CSV table of C-alpha atoms in Angstrom, one decimal:
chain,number,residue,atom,x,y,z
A,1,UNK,CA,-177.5,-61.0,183.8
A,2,UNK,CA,-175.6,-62.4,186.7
A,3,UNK,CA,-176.9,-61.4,190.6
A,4,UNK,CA,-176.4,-62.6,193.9
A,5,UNK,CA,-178.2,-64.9,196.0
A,6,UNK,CA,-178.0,-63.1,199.2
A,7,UNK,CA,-178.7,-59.4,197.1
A,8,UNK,CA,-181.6,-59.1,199.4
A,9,UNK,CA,-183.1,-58.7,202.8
A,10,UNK,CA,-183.9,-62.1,203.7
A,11,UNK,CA,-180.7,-63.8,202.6
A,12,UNK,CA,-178.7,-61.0,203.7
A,13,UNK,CA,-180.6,-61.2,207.3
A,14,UNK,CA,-180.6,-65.2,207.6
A,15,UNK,CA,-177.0,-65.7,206.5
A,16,UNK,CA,-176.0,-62.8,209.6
A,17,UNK,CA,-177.9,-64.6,211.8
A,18,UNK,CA,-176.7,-67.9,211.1
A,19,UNK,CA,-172.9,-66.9,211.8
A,20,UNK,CA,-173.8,-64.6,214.8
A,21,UNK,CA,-173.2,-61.3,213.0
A,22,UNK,CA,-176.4,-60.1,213.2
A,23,UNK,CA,-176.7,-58.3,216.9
A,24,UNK,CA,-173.1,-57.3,216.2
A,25,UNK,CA,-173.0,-53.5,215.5
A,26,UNK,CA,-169.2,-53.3,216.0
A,27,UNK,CA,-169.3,-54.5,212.3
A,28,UNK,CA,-170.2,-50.9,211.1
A,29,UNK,CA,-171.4,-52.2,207.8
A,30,UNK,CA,-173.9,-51.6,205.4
A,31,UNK,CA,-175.0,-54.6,203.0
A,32,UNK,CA,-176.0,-54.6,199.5
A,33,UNK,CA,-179.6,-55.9,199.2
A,34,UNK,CA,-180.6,-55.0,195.6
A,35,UNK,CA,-180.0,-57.7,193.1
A,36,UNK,CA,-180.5,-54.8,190.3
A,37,UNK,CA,-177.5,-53.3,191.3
A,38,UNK,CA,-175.3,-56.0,191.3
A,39,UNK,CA,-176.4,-56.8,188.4
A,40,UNK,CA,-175.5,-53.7,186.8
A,41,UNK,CA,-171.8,-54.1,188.5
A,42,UNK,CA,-171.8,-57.3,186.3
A,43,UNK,CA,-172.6,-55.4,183.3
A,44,UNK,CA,-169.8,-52.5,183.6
A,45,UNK,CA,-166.8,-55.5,184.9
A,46,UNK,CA,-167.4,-57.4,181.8
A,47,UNK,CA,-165.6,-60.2,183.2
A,48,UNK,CA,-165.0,-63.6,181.5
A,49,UNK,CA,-163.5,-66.8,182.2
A,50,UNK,CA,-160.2,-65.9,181.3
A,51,UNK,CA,-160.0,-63.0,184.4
A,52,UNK,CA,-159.1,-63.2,187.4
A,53,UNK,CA,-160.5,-60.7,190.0
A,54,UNK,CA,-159.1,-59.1,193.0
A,55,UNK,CA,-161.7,-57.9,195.7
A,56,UNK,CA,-161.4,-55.8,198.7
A,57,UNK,CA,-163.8,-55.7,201.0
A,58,UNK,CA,-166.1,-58.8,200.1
A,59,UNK,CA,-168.0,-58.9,203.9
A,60,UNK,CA,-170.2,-61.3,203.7
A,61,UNK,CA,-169.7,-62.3,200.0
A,62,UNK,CA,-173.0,-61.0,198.2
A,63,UNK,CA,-170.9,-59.5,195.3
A,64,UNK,CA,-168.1,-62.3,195.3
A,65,UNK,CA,-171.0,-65.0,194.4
A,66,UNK,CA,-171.9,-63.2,191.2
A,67,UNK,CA,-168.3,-62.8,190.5
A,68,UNK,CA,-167.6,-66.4,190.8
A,69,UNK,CA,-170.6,-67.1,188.4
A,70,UNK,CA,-168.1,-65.5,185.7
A,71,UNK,CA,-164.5,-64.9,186.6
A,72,UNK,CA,-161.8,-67.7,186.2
A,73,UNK,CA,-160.8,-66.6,189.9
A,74,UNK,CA,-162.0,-64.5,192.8
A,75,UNK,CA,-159.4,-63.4,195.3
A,76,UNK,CA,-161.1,-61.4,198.4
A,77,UNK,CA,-158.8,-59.1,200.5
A,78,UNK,CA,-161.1,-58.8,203.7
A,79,UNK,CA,-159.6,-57.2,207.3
A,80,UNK,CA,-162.7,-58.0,209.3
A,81,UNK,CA,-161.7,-61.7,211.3
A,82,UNK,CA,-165.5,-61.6,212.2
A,83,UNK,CA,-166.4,-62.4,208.4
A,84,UNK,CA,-163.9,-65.0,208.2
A,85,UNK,CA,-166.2,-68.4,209.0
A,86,UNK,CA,-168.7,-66.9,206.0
A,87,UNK,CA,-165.6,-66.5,203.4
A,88,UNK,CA,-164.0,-70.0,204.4
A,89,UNK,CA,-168.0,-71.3,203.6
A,90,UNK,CA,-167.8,-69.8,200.4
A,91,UNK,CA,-164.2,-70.9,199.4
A,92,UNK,CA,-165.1,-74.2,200.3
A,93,UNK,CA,-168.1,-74.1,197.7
A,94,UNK,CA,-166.4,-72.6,194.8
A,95,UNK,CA,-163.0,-74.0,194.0
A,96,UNK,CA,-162.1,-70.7,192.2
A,97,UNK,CA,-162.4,-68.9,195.3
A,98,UNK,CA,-159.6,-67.9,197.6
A,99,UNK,CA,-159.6,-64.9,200.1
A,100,UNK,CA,-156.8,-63.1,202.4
A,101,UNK,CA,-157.8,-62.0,205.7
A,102,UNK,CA,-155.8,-58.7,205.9
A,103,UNK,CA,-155.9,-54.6,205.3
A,104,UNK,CA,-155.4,-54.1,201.8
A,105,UNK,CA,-153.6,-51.2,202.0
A,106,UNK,CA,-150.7,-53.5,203.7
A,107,UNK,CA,-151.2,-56.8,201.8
A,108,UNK,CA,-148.6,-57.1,198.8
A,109,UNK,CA,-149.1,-57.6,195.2
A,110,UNK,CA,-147.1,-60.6,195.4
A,111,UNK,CA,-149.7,-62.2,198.3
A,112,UNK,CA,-152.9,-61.4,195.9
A,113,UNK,CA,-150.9,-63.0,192.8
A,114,UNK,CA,-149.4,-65.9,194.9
A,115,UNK,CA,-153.9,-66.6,196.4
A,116,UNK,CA,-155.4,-65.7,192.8
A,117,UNK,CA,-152.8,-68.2,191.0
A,118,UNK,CA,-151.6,-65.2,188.8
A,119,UNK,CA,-152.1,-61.5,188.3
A,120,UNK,CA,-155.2,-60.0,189.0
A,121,UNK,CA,-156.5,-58.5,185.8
A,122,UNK,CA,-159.7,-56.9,187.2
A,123,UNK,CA,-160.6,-55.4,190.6
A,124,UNK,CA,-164.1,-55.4,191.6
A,125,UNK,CA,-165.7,-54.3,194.9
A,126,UNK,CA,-167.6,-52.5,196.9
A,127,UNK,CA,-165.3,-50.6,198.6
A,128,UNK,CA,-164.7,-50.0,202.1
A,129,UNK,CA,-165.9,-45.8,201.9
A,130,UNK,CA,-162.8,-44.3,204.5
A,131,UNK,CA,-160.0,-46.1,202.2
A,132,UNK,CA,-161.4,-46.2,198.6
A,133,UNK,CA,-159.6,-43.7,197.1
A,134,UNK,CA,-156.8,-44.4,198.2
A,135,UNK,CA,-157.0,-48.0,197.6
A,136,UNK,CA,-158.3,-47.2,194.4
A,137,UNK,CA,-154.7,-45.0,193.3
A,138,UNK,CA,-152.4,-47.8,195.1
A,139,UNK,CA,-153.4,-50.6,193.4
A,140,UNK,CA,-153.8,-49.2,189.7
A,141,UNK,CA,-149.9,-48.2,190.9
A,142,UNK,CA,-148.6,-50.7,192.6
A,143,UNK,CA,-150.7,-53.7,190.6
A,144,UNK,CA,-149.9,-52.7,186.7
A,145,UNK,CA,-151.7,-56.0,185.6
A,146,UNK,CA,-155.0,-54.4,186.4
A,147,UNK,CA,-156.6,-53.5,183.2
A,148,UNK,CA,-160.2,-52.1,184.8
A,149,UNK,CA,-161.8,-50.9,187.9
A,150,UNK,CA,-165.3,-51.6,188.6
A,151,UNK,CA,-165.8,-50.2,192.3
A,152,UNK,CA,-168.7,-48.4,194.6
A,153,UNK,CA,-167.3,-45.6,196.8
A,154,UNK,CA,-168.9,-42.6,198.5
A,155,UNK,CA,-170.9,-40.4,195.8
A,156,UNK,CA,-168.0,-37.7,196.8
A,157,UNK,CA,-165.4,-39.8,196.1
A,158,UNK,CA,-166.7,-40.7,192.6
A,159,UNK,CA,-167.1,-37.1,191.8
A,160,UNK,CA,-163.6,-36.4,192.6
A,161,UNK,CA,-163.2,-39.6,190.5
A,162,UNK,CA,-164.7,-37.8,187.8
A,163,UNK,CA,-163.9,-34.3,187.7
A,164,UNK,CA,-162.5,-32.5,185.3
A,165,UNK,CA,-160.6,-29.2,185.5
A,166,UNK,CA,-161.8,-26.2,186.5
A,167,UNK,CA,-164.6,-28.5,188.6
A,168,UNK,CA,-164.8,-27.6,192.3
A,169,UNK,CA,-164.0,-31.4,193.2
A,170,UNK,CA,-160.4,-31.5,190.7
A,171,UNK,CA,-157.9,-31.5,192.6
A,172,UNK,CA,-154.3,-33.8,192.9
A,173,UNK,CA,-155.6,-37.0,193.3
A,174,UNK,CA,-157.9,-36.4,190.3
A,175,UNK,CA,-154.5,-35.5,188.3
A,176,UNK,CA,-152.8,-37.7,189.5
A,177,UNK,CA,-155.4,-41.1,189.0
A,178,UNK,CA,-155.7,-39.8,185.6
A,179,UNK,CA,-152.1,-40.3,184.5
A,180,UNK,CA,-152.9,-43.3,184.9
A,181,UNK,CA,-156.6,-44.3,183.8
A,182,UNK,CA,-160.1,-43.1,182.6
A,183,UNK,CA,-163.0,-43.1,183.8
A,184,UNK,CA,-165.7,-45.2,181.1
A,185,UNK,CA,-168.8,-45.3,183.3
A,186,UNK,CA,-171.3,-44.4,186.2
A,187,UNK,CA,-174.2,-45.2,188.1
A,188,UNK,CA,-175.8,-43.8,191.6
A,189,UNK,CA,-176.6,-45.9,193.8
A,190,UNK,CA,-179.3,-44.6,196.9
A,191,UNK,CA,-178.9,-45.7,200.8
A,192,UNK,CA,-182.4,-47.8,200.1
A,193,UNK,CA,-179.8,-50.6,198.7
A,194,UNK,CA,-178.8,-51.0,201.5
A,195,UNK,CA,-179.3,-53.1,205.2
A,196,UNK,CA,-178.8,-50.9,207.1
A,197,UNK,CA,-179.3,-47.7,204.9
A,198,UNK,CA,-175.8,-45.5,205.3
A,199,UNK,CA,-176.6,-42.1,205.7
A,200,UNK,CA,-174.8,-41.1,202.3
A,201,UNK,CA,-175.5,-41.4,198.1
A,202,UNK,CA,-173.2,-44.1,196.6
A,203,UNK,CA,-171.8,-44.3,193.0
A,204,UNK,CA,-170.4,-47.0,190.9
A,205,UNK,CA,-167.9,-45.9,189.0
A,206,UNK,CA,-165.7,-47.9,186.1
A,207,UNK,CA,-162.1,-47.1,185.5
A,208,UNK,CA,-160.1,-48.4,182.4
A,209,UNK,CA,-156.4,-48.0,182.5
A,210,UNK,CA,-155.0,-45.6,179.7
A,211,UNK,CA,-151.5,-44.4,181.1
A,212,UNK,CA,-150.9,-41.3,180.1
A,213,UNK,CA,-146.9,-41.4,181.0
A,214,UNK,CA,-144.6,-44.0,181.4
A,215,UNK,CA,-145.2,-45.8,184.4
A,216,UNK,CA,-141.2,-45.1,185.3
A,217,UNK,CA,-142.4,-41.4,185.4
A,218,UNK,CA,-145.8,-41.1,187.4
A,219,UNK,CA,-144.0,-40.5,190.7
A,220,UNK,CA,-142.1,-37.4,188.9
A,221,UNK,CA,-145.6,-35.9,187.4
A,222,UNK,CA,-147.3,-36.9,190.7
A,223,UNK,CA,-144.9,-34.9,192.8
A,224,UNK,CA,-145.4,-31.8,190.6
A,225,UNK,CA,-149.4,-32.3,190.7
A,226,UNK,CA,-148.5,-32.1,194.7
A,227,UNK,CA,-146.6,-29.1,194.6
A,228,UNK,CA,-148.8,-27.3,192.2
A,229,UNK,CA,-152.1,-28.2,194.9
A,230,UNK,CA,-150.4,-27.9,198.3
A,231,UNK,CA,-151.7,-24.6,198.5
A,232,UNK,CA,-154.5,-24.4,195.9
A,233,UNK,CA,-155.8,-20.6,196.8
A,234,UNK,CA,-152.0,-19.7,195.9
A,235,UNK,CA,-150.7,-19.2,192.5
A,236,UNK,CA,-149.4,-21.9,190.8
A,237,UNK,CA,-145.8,-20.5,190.8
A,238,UNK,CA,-146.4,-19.5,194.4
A,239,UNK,CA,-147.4,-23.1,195.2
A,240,UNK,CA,-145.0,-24.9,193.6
A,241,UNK,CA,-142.1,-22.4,194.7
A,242,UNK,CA,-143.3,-22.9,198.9
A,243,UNK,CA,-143.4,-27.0,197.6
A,244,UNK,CA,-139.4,-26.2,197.2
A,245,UNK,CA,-139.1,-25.7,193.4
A,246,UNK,CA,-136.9,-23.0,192.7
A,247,UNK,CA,-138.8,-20.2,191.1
A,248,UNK,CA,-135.6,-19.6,188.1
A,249,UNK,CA,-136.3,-23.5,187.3
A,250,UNK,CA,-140.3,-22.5,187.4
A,251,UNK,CA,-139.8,-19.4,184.9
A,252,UNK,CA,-138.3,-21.3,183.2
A,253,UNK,CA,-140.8,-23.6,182.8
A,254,UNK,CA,-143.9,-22.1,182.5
A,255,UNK,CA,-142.1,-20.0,179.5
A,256,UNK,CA,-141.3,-23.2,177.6
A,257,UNK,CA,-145.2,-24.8,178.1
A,258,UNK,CA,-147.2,-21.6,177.8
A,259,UNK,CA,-148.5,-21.9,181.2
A,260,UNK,CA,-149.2,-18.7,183.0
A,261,UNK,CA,-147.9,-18.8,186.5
A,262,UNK,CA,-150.4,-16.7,188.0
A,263,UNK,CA,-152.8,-19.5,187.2
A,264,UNK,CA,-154.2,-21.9,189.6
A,265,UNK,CA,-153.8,-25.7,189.8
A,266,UNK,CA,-157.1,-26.7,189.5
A,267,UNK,CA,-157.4,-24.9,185.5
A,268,UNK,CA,-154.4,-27.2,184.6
A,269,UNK,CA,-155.4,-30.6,183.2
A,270,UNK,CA,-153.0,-33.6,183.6
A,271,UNK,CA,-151.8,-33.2,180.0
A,272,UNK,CA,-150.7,-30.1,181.3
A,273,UNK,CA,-149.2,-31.5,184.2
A,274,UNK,CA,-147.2,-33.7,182.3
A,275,UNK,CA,-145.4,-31.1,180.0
A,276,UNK,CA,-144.7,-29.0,182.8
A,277,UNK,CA,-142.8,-31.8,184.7
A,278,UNK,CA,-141.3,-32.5,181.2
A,279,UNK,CA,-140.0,-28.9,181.4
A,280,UNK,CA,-138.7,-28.9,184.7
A,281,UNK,CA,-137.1,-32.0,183.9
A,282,UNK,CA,-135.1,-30.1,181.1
A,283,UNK,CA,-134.0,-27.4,182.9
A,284,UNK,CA,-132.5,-29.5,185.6
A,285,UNK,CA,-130.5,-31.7,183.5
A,286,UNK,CA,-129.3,-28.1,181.6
């Protein structure tokens, strides 16, 4: 199995020191000192030489050396400038590294492709935990080439991740992430991983991509997964209706798909979501 060097204390520890980092608490982060666990990340990615990966949030690089070990390329999205002198160390050790200092939620698909020398096919990271899930749903959007997700996000996150309906934690961004992909795997991941331990759980979590509409009509089905949450103590019809869908168009609707509109969002699966946007989609063009 493939780990990282600096997966524990004392690497972790000497490499901070050498570039400064250490005494720096303005970093805010926590790094990954278990060799087990990155390990395991190995075993869920499944890369080969053939892939090339996209990473966000590499810090000081501890999961982007066991990615080298077996990925054709490694491009690192990273918006810390502090961590910059330890990526530019590691890209001048491994030829089929590149990195882009930058937020990922601004940097373009066509940056990543034009630094990885093609497509990403894969992203693996450890995410950073206030923008994973919404890094997570832009890039399996905005990057169609990405096959698979292998990423570590807050332990919340990755049950909203992984909810199903009727599941306290279902709600439109679950709907809406699976129009577009599956979750195939999970694995915790405690603070005692961690330098310094973060005062939350962490899961891994792998997501395949399985689209569930056509790609021309996931911001159509999104929109009515918005509508149908904006208000999710409401009705569905009552939701929807206050979202600005007119209620005749709704009847209509719900009549066609057998979906009662005194239901509530969070009992419709995306399936569902995607016949009633088929419906409405009818009875406007009527």
């Amino acid at each position: 199995m493939t780990g990282s060097p600096l997966a524990n204390p004392g690497a972790t520890r000497a490499l901070l020191e050498a570039y400064g980092l250490a005494t720096k608490h303005s970093l805010g982060q926590n790094f990954l000192v278990n060799n087990h666990v990155i390990e395991k990340i190995m075993d869920l990615a499944e890369l080969g030489r053939e892939d090339r990966v996209l990473e966000v949030g590499p810090g000081i690089g501890t999961l982007t050396l066991a990615l080298l070990a077996e990925a054709g390329h490694v491009v690192s999205v990273e918006m810390d400038r502090e961590l910059e002198g330890v990526l530019s160390a590691h890209a001048a050790a491994h030829p089929n590294f590149t990195y882009l200092m930058g937020d990922a939620l601004r940097v373009t698909p066509a940056q990543i492709a034009e630094a990885a020398g093609g497509e990403p096919d894969v992203l693996v990271a450890n995410l950073p935990y206030n923008v994973a899930a919404t890094v997570i749903l832009r890039y399996l959007q905005e990057v169609p080439s990405l096959r698979r997700l292998v990423v570590m996000v807050q332990a919340e996150v990755a049950d909203r991740i992984c909810a199903g309906p009727g599941n306290r934690t279902y709600g439109a961004y679950t709907a809406k992430l699976a129009l577009l992909a599956r979750v195939t795997g999970r694995f915790e991941v405690g603070p005692g991983n961690f330098m310094p331990p973060p005062h939350v759980d962490s899961a891994v979590v792998r997501i395949d991509r399985a689209p569930h509409v056509d790609a021309a009509r996931v911001a159509e089905v999104s929109a009515v997964i918005d509508a149908a949450f904006a208000q999710r103590r409401k009705t569905i019809r009552n939701s929807m209706s206050a979202s600005g869908f007119a209620r005749d168009a709704l009847d209509a609707a719900f009549a066609e798909t057998g979906i009662q509109p005194t239901c509530r969002a969070e009992t419709l699966s995306p399936a569902d979501f995607v016949r009633l946007a088929d419906a409405l989609s009818r009875t406007a063009s009527n």
